[in-house]
Coordinates of C-alpha atoms in Angstrom, one line a residue:
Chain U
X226 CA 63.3 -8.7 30.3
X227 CA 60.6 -6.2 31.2
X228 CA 61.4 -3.8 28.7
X229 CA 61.0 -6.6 25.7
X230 CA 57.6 -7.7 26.8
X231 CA 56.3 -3.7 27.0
X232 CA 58.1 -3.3 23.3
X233 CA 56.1 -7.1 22.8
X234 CA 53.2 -5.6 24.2
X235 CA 53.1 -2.1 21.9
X236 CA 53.8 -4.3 18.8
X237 CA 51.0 -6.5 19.3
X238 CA 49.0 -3.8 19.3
X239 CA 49.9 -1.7 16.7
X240 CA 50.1 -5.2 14.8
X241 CA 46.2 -6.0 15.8
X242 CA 45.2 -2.3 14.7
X243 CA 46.9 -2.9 11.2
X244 CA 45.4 -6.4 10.7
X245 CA 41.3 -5.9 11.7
X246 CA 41.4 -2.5 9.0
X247 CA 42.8 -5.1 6.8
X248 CA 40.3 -7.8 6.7
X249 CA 37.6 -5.4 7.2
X250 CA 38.6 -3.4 4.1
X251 CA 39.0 -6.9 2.3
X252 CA 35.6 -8.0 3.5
X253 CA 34.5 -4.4 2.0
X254 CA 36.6 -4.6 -1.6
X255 CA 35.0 -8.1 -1.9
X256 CA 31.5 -6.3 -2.3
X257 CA 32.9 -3.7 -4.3
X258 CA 34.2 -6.0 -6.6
X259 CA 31.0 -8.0 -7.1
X260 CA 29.3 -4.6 -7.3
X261 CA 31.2 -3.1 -9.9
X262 CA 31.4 -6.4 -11.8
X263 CA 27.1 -6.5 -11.1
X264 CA 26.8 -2.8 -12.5
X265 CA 29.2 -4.0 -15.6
X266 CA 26.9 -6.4 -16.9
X267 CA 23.5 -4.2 -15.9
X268 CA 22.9 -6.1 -12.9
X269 CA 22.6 -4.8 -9.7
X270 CA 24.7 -7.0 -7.6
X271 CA 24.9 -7.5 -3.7
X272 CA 22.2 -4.8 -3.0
X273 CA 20.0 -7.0 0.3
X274 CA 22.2 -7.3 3.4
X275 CA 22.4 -3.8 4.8
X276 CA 22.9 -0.4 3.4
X277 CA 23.6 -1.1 -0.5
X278 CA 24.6 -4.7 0.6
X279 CA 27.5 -3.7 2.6
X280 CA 27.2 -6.7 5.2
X281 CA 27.1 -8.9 2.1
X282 CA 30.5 -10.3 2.6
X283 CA 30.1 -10.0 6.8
X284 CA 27.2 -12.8 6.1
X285 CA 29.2 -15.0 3.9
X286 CA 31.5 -15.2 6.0
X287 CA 29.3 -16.2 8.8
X288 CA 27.5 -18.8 6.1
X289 CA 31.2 -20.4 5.6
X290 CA 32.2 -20.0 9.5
X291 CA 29.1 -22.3 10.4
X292 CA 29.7 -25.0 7.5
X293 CA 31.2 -28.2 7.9
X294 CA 34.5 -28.8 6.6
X295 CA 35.1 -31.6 4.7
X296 CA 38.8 -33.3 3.9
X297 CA 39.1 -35.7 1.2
X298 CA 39.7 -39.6 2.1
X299 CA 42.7 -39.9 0.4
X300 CA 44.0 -36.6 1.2
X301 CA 47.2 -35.5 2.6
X302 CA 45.4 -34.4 6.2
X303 CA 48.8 -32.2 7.3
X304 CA 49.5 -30.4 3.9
X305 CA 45.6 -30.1 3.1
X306 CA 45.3 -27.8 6.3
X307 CA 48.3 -25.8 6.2
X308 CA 47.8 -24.9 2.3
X309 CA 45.1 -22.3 3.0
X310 CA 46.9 -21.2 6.3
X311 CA 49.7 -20.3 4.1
X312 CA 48.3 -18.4 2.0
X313 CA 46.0 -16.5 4.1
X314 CA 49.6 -15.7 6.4
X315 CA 51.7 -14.7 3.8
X316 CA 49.1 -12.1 2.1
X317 CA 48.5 -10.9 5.5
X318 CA 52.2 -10.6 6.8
X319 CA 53.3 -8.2 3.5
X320 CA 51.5 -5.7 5.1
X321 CA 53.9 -5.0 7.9
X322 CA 55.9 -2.9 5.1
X323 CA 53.2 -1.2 3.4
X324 CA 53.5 2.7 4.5
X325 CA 50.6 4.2 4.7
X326 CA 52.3 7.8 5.4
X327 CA 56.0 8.6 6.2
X328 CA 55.2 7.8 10.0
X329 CA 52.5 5.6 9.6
X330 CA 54.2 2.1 9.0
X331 CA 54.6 -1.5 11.1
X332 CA 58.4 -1.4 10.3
X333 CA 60.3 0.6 8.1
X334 CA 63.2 -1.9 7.0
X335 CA 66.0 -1.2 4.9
X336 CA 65.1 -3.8 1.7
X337 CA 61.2 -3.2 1.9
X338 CA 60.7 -4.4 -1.6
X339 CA 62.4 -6.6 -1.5
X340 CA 60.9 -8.5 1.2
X341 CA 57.4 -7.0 -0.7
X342 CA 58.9 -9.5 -3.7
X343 CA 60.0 -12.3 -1.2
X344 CA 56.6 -12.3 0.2
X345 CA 54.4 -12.2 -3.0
X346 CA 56.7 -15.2 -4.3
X347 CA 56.2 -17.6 -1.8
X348 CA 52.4 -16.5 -2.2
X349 CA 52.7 -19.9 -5.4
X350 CA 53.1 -22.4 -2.3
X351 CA 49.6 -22.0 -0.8
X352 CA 48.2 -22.8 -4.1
X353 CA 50.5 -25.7 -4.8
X354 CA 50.2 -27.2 -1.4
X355 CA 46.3 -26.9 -1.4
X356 CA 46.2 -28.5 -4.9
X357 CA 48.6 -31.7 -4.5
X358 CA 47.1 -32.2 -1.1
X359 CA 43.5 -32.9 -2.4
X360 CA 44.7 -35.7 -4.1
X361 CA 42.3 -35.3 -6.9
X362 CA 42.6 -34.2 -10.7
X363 CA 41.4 -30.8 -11.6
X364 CA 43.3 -29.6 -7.9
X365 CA 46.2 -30.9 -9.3
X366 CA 46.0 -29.5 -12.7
X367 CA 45.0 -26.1 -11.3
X368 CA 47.9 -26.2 -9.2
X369 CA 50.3 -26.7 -11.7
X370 CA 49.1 -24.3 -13.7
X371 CA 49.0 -21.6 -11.1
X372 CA 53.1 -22.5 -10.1
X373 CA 54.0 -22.5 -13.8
X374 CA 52.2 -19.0 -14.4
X375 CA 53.3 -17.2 -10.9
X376 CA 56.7 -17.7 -11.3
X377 CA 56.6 -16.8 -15.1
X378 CA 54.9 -13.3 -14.1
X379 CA 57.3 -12.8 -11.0
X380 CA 60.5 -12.3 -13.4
X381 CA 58.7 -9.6 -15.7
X382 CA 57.8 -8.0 -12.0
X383 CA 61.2 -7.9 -10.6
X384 CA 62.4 -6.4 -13.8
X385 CA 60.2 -3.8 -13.5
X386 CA 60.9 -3.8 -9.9
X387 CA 64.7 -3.1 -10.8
X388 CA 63.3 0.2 -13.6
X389 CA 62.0 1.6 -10.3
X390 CA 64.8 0.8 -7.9
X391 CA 67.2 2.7 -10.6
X392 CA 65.5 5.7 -10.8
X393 CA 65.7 5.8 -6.5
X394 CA 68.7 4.0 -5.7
X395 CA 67.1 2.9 -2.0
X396 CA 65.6 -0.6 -1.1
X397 CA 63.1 1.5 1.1
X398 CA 59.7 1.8 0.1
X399 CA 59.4 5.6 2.3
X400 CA 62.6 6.6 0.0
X401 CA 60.7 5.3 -3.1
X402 CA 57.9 7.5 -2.2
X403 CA 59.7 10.4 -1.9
X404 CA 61.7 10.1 -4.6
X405 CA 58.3 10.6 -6.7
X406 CA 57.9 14.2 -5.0
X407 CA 58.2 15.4 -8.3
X408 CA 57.6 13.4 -11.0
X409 CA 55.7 10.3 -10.4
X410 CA 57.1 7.4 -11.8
X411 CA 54.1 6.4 -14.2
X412 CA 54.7 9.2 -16.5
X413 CA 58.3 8.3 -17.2
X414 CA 57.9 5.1 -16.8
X415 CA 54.6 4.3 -18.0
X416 CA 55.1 0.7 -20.2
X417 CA 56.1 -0.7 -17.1
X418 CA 53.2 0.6 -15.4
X419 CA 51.1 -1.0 -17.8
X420 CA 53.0 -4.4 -17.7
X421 CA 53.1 -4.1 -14.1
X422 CA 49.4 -4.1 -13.6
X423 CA 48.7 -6.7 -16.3
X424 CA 51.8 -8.8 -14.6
X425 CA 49.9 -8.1 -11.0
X426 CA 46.7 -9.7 -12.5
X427 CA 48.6 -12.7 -13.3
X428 CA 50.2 -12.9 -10.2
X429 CA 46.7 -12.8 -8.0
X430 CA 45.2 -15.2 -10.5
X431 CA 42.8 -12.7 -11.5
X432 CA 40.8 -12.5 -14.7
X433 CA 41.5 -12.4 -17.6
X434 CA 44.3 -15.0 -16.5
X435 CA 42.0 -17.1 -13.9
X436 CA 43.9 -20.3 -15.6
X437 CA 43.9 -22.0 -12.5
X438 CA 40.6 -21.9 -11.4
X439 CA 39.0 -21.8 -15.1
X440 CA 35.7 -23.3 -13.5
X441 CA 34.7 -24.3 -17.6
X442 CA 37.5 -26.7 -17.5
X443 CA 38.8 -27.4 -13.8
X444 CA 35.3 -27.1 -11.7
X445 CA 37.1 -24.7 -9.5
X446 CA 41.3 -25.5 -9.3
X447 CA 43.1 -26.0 -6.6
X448 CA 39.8 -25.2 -4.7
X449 CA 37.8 -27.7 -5.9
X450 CA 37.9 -29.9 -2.7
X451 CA 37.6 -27.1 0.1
X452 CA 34.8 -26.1 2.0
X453 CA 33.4 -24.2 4.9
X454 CA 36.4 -21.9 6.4
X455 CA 39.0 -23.5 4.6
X456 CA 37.6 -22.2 1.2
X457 CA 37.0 -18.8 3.0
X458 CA 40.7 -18.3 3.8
X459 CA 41.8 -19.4 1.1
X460 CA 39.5 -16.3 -0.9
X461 CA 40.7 -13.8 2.0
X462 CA 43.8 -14.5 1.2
X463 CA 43.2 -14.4 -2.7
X464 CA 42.0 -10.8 -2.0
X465 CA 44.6 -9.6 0.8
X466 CA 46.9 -9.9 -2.2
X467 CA 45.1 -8.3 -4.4
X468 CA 44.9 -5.0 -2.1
X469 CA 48.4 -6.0 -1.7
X470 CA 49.4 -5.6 -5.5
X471 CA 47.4 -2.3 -6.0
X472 CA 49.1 -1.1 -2.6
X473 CA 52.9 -2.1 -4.1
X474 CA 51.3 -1.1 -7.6
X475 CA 50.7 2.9 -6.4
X476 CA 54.2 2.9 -4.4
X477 CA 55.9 2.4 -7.3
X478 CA 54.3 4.6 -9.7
X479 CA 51.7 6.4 -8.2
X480 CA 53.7 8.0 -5.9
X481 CA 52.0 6.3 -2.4
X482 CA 51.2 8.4 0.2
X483 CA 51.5 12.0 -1.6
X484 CA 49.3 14.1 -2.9
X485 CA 48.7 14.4 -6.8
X486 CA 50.2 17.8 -6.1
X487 CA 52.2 19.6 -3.3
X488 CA 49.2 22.8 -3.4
X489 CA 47.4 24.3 -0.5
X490 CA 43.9 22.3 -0.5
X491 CA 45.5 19.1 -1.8
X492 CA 48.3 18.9 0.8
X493 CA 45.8 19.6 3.5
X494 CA 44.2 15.8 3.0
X495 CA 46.3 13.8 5.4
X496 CA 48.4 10.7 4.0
X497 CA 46.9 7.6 4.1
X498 CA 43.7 8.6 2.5
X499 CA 45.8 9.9 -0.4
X500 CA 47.4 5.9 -0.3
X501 CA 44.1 4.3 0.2
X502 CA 42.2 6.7 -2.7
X503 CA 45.3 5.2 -5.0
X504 CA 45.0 2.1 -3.8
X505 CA 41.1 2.1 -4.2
X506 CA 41.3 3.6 -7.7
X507 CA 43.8 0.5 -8.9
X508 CA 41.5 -1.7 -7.4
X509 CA 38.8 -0.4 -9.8
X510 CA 40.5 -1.2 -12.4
X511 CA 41.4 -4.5 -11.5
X512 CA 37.2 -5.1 -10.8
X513 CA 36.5 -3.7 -14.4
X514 CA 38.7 -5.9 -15.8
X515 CA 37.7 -8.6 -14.6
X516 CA 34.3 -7.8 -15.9
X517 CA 35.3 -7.0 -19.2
X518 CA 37.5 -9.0 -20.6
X519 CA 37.4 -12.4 -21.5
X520 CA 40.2 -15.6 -20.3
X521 CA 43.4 -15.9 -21.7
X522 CA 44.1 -19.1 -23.4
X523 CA 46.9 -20.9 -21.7
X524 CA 49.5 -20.8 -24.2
X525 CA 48.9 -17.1 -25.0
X526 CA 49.4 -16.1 -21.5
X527 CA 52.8 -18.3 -21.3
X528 CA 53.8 -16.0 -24.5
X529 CA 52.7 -13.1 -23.3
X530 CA 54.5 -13.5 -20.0
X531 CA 57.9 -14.6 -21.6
X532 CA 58.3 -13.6 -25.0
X533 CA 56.6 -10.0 -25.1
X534 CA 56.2 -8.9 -21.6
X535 CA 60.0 -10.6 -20.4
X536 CA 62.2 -8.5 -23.5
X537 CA 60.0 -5.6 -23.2
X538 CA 60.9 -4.9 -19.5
X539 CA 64.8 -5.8 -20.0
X540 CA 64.9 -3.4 -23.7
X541 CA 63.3 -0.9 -20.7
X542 CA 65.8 -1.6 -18.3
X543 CA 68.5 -0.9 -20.6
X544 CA 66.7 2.1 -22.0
X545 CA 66.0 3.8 -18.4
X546 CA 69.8 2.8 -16.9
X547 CA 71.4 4.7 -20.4
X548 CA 69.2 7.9 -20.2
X549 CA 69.7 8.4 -16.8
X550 CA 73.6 7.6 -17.5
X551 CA 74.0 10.0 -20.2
X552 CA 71.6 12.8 -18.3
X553 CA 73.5 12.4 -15.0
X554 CA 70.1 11.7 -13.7
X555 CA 71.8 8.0 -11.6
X556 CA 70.5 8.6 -7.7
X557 CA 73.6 9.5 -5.5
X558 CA 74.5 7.6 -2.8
X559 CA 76.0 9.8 0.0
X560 CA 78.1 7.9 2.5
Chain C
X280 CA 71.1 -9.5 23.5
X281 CA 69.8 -12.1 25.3
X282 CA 66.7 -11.8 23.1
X283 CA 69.0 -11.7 20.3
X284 CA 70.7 -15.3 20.9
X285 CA 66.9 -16.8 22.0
X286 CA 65.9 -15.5 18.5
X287 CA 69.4 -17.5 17.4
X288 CA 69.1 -20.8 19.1
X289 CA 65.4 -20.5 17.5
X290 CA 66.3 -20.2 13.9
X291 CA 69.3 -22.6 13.9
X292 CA 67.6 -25.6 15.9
X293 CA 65.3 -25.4 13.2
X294 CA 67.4 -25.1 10.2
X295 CA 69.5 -28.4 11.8
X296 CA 66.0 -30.0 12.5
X297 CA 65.0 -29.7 9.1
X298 CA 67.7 -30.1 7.5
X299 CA 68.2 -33.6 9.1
X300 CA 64.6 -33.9 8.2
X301 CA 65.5 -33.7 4.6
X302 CA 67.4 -36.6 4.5
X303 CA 65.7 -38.7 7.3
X304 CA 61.6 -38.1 5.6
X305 CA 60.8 -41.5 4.1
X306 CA 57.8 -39.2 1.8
X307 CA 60.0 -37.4 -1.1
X308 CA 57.0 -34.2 -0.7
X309 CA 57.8 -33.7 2.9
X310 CA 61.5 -33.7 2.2
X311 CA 60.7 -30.5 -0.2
X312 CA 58.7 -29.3 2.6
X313 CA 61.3 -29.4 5.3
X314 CA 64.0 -28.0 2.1
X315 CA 62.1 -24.8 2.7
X316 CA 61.7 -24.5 6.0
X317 CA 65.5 -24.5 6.0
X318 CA 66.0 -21.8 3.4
X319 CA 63.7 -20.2 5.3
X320 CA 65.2 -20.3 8.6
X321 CA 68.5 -19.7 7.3
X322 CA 67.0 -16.6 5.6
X323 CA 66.4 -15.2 8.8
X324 CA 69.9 -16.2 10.4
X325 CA 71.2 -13.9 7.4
X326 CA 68.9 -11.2 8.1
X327 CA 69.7 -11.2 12.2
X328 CA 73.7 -10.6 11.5
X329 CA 72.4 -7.9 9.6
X330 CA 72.6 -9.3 5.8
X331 CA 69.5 -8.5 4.9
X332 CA 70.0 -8.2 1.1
X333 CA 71.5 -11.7 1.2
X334 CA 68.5 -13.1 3.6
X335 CA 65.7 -11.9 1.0
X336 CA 67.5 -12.5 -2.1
X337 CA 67.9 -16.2 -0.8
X338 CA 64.2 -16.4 0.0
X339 CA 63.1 -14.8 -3.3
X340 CA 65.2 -16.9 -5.6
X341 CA 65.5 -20.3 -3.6
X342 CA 62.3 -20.6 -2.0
X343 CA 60.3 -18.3 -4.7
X344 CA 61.8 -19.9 -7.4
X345 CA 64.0 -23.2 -7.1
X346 CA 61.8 -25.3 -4.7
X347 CA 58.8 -24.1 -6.4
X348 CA 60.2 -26.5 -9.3
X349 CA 61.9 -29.2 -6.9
X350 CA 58.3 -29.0 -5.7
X351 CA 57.2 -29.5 -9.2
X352 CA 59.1 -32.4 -10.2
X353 CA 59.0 -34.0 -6.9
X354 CA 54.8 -34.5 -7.2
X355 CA 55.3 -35.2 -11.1
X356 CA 57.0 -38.6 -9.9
X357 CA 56.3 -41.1 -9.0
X358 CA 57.9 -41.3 -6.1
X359 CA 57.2 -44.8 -4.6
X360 CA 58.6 -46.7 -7.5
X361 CA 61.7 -44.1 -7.4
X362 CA 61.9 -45.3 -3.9
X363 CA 62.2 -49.2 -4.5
X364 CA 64.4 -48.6 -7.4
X365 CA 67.1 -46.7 -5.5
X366 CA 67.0 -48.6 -2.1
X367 CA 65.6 -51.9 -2.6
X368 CA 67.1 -52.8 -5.9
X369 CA 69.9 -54.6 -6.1
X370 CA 72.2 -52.6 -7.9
X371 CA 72.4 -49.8 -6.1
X372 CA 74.4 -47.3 -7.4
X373 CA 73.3 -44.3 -6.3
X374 CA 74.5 -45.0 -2.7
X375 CA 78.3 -44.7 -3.2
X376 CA 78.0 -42.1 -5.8
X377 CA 76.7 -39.8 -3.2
X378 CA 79.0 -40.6 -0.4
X379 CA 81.9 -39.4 -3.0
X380 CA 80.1 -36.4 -3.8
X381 CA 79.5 -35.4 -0.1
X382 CA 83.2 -36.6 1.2
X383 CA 83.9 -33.8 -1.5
X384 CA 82.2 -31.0 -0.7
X385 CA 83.3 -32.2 3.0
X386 CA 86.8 -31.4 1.4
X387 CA 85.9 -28.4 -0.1
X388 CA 84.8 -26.7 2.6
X389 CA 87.4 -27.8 4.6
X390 CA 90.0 -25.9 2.0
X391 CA 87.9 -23.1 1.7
X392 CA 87.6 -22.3 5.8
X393 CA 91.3 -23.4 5.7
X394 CA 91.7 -20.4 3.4
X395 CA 90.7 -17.5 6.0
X396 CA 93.4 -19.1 8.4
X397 CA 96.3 -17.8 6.1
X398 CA 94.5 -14.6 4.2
X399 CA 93.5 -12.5 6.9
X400 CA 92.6 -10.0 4.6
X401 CA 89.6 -11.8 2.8
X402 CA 87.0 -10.5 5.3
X403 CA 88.2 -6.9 5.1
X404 CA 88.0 -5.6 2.0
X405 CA 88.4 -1.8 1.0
X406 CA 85.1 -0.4 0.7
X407 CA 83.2 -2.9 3.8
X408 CA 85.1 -1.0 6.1
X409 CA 82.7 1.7 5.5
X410 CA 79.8 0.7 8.1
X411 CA 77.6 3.3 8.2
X412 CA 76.3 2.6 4.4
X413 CA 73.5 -0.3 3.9
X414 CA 74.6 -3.5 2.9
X415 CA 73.1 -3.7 -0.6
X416 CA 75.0 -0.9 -1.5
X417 CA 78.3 -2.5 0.1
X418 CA 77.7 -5.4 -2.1
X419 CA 77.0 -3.3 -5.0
X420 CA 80.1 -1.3 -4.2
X421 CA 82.1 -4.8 -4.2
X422 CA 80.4 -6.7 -6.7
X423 CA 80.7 -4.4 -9.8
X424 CA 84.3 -3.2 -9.2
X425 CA 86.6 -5.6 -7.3
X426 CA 84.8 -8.9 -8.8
X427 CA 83.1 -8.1 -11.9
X428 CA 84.6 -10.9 -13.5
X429 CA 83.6 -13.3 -11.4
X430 CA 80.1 -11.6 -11.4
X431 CA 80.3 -12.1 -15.4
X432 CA 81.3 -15.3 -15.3
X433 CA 78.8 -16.8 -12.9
X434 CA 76.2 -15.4 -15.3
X435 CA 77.9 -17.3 -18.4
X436 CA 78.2 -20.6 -16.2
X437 CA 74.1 -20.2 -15.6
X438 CA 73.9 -19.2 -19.1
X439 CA 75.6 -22.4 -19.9
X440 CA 73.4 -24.5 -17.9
X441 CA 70.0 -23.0 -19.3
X442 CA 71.3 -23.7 -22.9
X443 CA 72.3 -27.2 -21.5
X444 CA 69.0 -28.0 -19.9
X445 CA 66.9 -26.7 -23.1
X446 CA 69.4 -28.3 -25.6
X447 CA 68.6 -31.6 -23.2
X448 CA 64.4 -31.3 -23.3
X449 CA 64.0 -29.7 -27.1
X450 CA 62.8 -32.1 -29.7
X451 CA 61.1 -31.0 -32.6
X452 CA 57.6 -31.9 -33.6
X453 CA 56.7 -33.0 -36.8
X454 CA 52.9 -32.5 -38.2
X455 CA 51.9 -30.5 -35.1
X456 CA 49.9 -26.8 -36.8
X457 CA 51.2 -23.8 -35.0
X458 CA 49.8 -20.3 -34.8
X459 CA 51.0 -17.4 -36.2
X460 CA 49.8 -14.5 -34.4
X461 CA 51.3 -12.0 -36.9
X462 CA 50.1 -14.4 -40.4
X463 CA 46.5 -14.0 -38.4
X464 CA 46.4 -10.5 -37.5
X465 CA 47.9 -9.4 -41.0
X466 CA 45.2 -11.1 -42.8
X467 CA 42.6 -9.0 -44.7
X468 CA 39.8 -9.6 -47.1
X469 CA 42.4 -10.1 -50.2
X470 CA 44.3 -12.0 -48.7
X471 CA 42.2 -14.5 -46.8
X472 CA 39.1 -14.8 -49.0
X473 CA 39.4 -16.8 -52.4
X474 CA 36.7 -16.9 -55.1
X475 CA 36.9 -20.3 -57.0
X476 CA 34.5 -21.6 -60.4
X477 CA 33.9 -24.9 -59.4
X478 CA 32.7 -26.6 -62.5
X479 CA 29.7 -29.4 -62.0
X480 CA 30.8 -32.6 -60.6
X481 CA 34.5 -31.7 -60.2
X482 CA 36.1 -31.1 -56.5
X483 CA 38.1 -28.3 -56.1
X484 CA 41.3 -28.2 -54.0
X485 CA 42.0 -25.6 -51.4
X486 CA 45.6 -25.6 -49.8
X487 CA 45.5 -25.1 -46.2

């Protein structure tokens, strides 16, 4: 029984030092994203609460910690607090998978993606819980918006998912990465990298497809009624995933923890700032987006999500699982 | 292993919980909510015997994706007046109409476990003997060879029952404009702008 609680004991640990990097890092990409979306549109930005504004978040957070929380009359008390619990826990808990280097990883299970996929797709409950739980209009409509448009963008995801998984043939996200000791996966497979990031924006309800939280027609969404900490967890969570897409988003294709190439000064940078530089860089572009372009309509994202983006990825599918067919290229599987 | 059946007696005193839950909740919503707290829970009974491509495969597609829209209907109703209708009312038909369906999945089930009894080779077949290879690939190794048919022919059956539900919902609109993203993007000067004489006090007609 001893033994368990020490194994208890070192998981814990190893569980607190991947979670505080984490939040601190999402407390840091919450900045960079207002800064680059400032410097965009020739403002300046967050630029007052220490160096360059870097505390900006750290006092927001303390500003939302210290507010009072208010819960709607007529809402559903239960399913009104456990909404943003949920979606703070699940975009926090995907991590465990997430290697940072061939070592450096929570736990290194056999069906990684999968459970990357499992994860991300119970991410829709958060939002739905938090919007029918207000009890209130634009909540509701937000919500409903945000399950339709999740689970829309999750099929064209798994698809592309299943482009990978064929040129690999393991479940593992370590075995994914070094598969791509070679190649990296966006150069043959770069369509899918494309729909892949603009399916990741649509999954973290990012602009341009901010549907459910269009503040012009829903005041804020499902977030409309939530205040003090509630509202805060609710946009920790909203950026966990985010880092969480660009993390699955450079183990696919950009070839996670290794170098852009296997040569003496390049190799010599240790992993996980080769993971975190990728991760950064897909981040950027997920902060220049959202300053440059402007919102989807809804119907034109429901098309593009199932009539352009949906046959695209399968055509792909086919196209990837006949060349490596007729090349001999299929992943063997030694028993 | 004594961890092992504490982790056990966990998951399944919840999946029974909830599960009785589902039928017992007098609020439709929490009945959903207790739904997935059972897949849930019996997603990670599948993964602690060590099917863990069956354990995330039923949390991405039943939880990720069917109660999302059980969900989804469930708050579109209105679900008090459902309530009276199917409990209160007098007619109420719905009652033995499920009894007949549950006493025959009872029966079901009972032929299928009755099935193992005499085939003792159902459990073992060729390739699962092969243990030291990961279970997806087991299942793949199965799936496409022994019992591609019946892999085929669950996809028609869902084929089927997509073309059933859309053939149920579509009706077609009269007088509603739709837009044609290829008529807009292939328009050009020529095409879109048209000079007209209009002669003093006479209209002109455009068609549009």
């Amino acid at each position: 029984m001893i033994e368990y609680l020490q194994i208890l004991g070192q998981e814990v640990y190893k569980i607190v030092f991947l979670l505080v990097p984490i939040l601190v890092s999402v407390a840091m990409i919450v900045w960079l994203d207002r800064r680059v979306w400032g410097l965009v549109q020739k403002r300046r930005g967050p630029n007052v609460v220490g160096p360059f504004g870097l505390f900006q978040t750290l006092a927001d957070a303390l500003k939302y910690i210290f507010k009072e929380i208010i819960i709607p009359a007529s809402a559903n008390k239960v399913v009104f607090i456990l909404a943003p619990i949920v979606t703070m826990t699940l975009a926090l808990v995907a991590w465990a998978v997430i290697p940072m280097s061939e070592e450096l990883v929570l736990s290194d299970i056999n069906v990684g993606i999968l459970y990357l996929f499992a994860v991300s797709s119970l991410g829709v409950y958060g939002i739905i819980m938090g919007g029918w739980a207000s009890n209130s209009k634009y909540p509701f409509l937000g919500a409903i918006r945000s399950a339709a448009q999740m689970v829309s963008y999750e099929v064209s995801i798994g698809i592309i998912i299943i482009n990978v998984l064929l040129c690999v043939g393991s479940l593992n996200l370590n075995d994914i990465v070094i598969a791509q000791k070679n190649l990296w996966y966006v150069i043959p497979l770069f369509p899918m990298f494309v729909i892949f990031f603009i399916s990741a924006l649509a999954e973290t309800n990012r602009p341009p497809f901010d549907l459910p939280e269009a503040e012009a027609e829903l005041v804020a969404g499902y977030q409309t009624e939530y205040s003090g900490m509630m509202y805060a967890m609710f946009w920790l969570g909203e950026y966990a995933n985010i880092l969480l897409m660009c993390a699955l988003g450079s183990i696919l294709f950009l070839g996670g923890w290794l170098p852009i190439m296997d040569v003496y000064p390049l190799n010599i940078i240790p992993a996980p700032i080769w993971m975190i530089s990728k991760i950064l860089f897909l981040f950027l572009l997920f902060a220049l987006i959202k300053a440059i372009v402007p919102r989807y309509r809804y119907d034109q994202l429901m098309r593009l999500g199932w009539k352009i983006f949906l046959p695209f990825s399968l055509i792909y599918l086919v196209f990837t699982a006949s060349f490596l067919f007729y090349f001999e290229k299929l992943p063997k599987v030694n028993f | 292993m004594i961890v092992h059946s504490i982790f056990f007696y966990f998951f399944s005193i919840i999946a029974i919980f909830s599960s009785l839950m589902v039928i017992t909740s007098r609020s439709t919503i929490n009945s959903v909510f207790f739904l997935i707290l059972d897949f849930i829970s019996v997603g990670c009974l599948f993964i602690m015997v060590g099917a863990e491509f069956l354990g995330m495969i039923l949390l991405i597609v039943y939880v990720g994706a069917v109660a999302v829209l059980f969900l989804f209907v469930v708050m579109m109703l209105n679900v008090a007046e459902q309530k009276q209708s199917w409990f209160i009312g007098k007619k109420s038909t719905h009652i033995p109409t499920g009894l007949i369906v549950s006493v025959l999945i009872l029966l079901e089930l009972l032929v299928v476990v009755g099935g193992w009894k005499y085939k003792e080779d159902v459990m073992s077949s060729s390739t699962l003997v092969l243990s030291n290879i990961s279970n997806t690939h087991q299942l793949g190794l199965v799936m496409y060879t022994d019992y591609i048919l019946y892999f085929q022919l669950a996809g028609v059956v869902l084929l089927l029952a997509m073309i059933g539900a859309i053939l149920l919902t579509f009706r077609e609109r009269v007088g509603v404009k739709k837009q044609s993203y290829f008529t807009q993007i292939s328009r050009n000067p020529s095409t879109a702008v048209e000079l007209k004489d209009v002669k003093s006090n006479e209209g002109v007609k455009l068609d549009d």
